[in-house]
Structure formats: C-alpha cells, structure tokens
Coordinates of C-alpha atoms in Angstrom, one line a residue:
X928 CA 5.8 47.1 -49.7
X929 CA 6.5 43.6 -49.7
X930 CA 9.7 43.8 -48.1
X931 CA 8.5 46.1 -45.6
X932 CA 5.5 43.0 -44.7
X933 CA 7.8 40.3 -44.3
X934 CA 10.1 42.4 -41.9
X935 CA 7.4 43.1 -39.9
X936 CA 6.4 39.7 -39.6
X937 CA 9.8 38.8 -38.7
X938 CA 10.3 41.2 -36.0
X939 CA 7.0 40.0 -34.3
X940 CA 7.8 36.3 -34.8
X941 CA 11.1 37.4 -32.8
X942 CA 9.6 39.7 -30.1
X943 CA 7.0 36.7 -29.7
X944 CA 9.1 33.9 -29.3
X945 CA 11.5 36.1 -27.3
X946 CA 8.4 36.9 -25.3
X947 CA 7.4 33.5 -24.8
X948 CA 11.2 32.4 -23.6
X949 CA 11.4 34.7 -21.5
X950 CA 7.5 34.2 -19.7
X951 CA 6.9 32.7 -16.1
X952 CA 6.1 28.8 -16.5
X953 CA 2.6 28.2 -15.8
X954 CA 2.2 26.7 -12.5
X955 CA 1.8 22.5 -12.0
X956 CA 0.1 21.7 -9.5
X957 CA 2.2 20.0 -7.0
X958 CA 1.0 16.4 -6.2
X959 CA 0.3 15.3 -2.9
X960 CA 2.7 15.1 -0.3
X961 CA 3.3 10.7 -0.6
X962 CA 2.2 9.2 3.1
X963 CA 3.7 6.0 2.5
X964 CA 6.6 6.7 4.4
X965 CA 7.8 3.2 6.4
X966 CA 6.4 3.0 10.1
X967 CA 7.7 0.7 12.9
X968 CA 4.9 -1.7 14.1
X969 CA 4.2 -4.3 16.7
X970 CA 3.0 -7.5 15.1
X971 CA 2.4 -10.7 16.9
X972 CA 0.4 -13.8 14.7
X973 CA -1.7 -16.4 17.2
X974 CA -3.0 -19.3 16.0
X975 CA -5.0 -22.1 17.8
X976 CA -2.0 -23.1 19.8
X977 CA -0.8 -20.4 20.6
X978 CA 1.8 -17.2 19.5
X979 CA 3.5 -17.7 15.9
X980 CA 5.5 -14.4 15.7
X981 CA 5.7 -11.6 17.9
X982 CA 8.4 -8.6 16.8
X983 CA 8.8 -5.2 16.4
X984 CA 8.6 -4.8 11.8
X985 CA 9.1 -1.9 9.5
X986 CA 6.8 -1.9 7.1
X987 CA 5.2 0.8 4.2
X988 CA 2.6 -0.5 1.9
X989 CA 4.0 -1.8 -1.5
X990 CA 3.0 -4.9 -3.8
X991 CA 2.3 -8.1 -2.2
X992 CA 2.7 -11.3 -3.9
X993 CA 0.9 -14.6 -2.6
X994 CA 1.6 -18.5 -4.3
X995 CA -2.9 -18.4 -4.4
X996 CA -3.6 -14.8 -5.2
X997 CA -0.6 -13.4 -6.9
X998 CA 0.7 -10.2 -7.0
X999 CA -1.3 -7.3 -6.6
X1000 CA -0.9 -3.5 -4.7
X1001 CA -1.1 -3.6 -0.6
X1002 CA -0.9 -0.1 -0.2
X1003 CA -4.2 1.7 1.7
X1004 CA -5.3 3.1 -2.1
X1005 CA -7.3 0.0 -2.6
X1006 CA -10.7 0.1 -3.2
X1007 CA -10.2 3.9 -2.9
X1008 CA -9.9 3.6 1.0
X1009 CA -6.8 6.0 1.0
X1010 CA -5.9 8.9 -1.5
X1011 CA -2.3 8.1 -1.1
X1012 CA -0.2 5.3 -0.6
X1013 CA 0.1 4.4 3.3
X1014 CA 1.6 1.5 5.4
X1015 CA -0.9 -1.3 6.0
X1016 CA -1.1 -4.6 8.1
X1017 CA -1.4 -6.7 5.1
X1018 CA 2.0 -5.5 4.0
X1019 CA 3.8 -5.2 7.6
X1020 CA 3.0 -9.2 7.4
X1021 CA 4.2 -9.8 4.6
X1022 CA 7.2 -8.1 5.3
X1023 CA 7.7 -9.8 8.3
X1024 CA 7.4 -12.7 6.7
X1025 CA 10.0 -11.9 4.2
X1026 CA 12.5 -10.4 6.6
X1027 CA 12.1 -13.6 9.3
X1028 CA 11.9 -15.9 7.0
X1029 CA 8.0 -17.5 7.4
X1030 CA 5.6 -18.1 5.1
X1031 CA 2.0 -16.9 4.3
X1032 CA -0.8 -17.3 1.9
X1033 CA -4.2 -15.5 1.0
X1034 CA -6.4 -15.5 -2.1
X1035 CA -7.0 -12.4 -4.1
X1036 CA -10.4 -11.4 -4.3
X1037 CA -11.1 -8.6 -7.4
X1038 CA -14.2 -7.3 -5.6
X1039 CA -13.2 -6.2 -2.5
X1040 CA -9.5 -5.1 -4.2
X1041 CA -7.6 -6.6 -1.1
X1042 CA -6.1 -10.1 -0.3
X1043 CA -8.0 -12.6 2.3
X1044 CA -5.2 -13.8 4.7
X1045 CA -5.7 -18.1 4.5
X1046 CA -2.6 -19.3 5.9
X1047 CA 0.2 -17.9 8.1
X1048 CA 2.8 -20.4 9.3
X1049 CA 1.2 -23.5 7.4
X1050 CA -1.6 -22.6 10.0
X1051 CA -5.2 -22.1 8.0
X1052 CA -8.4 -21.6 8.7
X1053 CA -9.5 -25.1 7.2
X1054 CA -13.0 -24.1 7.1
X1055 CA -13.7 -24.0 10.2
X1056 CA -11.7 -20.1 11.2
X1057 CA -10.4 -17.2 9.5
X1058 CA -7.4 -14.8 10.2
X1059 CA -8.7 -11.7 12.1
X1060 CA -6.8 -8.9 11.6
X1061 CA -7.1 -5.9 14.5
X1062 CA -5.2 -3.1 15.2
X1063 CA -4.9 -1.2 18.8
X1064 CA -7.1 -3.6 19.6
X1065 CA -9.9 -3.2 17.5
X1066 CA -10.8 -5.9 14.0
X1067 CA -10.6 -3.4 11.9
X1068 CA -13.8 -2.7 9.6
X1069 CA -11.6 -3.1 5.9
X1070 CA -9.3 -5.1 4.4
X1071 CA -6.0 -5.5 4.9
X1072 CA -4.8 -3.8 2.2
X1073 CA -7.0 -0.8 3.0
X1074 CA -6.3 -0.1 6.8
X1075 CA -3.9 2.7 7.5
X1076 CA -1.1 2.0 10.0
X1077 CA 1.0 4.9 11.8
X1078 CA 3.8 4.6 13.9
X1079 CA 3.6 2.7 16.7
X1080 CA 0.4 0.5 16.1
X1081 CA 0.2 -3.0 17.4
X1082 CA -1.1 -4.9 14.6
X1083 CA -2.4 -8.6 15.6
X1084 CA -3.6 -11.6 13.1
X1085 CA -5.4 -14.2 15.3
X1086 CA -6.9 -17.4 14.2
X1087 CA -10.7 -16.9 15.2
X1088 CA -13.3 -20.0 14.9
X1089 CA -16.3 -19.2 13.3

C-alpha cells in the first residue's frame, strides 16, 4: 500500500509539473508606449540686447546638469505633469547648449521638481528679469521641465524685466 502511495504521488508531481511547463504564461501587462522620442524644434534665446541663439535643435527630455542646481531629470514626468517621458524646452536648451557649444545655468528648486533658468550666455536676470520661457508663442503655464514639446514647436527664452 505504501508503494502504491508514493507512485501516485509521483505520477501527479509529474503530470503537474508537466502541466505547469507546458501552461500559457500569464499575461504582463505591456508598459506604455515611451513618448520621449527626439523632436526637431526651433529655439532662438533674446536677451536685453538682442538675439543670443537662433537654430533649428533635436532634442528629447533626459537629465540635465547645471554648475548651481546639479543634476536632476528634465523629462515632462516632473512634478507628475506627464505620465511618460517627453521632450521639453528645458532640455532642447540644454542640448543646444551642449551641441553649439554655450553655456547656461539655473538653480534647482525641490518644490516645484523643475530647474529655474538664471543665466543663458553669461546673460542673467541680476534681479532685476527672469528667463521667460514660451512656446508657439504662448509663456507656458509650467516649468520647463514639465512642458511637452512636439515636432515642430518654436520654443523661445527671452529676458523679461520684471
């Protein structure tokens, strides 16, 4: 009788395990399609005397570094603005910058999870302006770091007196 146990116990150990092998695998769910995909912008820069940079930049949001604020993620999913990474004017300038060979500075701020821009071409605000950043246009009502861009956009920083 004991023999007869552990067969059966070994022939359903087998026909489970073969069972298990042999089963569908349970469905992942797929995760969402990535729209960080690099876009082609306008960007032009004017400060108080005039245009800085103006050029066509390929850009997708990614991690920006600044010598004030450090390094920290550029890429729309800040303070929650985006569910997915996405391009972002923030990063389009600081790509520019990279890839034309200017510099550019802006502090970090924690609260608002995006960079303030404070210099662009040794030109700052000083106290008296700040960097506006619009696109199409428009100052747009986030940060930076928050703003998605698409293809195509003309994405302006212009020194603005308070």
């Amino acid at each position: 009788m004991h023999l007869t146990s552990a067969r059966r116990t070994l022939v359903v150990t087998a026909a489970l395990g073969l069972a298990l092998a042999c089963a569908p695998a349970v469905a992942q769910p797929q995760a969402t399609a990535s729209t960080n995909a690099p876009v082609k912008v306008s960007l032009t820069v004017k400060g108080p005397d005039g245009r800085l940079f103006k050029g066509k930049i390929k850009t997708k949001g990614h991690d920006v570094t600044t010598a004030t604020g450090g390094t920290h993620r550029c890429d729309g999913t800040n303070a929650g603005a985006n569910p997915s990474a996405v391009p972002t004017p923030t990063a389009a300038l600081d790509d520019a910058a990279r890839k034309r060979h200017f510099t550019w500075d802006g502090t970090w701020y924690a609260s608002f999870d995006d960079f303030s821009v404070d210099t662009i071409k040794n030109v700052s605000g000083g106290g008296v302006a700040y960097w506006n950043i619009a696109v199409n246009g428009t100052s747009i009502p986030v940060g930076g770091c928050q703003f998605k861009l698409s293809a195509g956009d003309k994405v302006a920083f212009t020194w603005t007196a308070f």
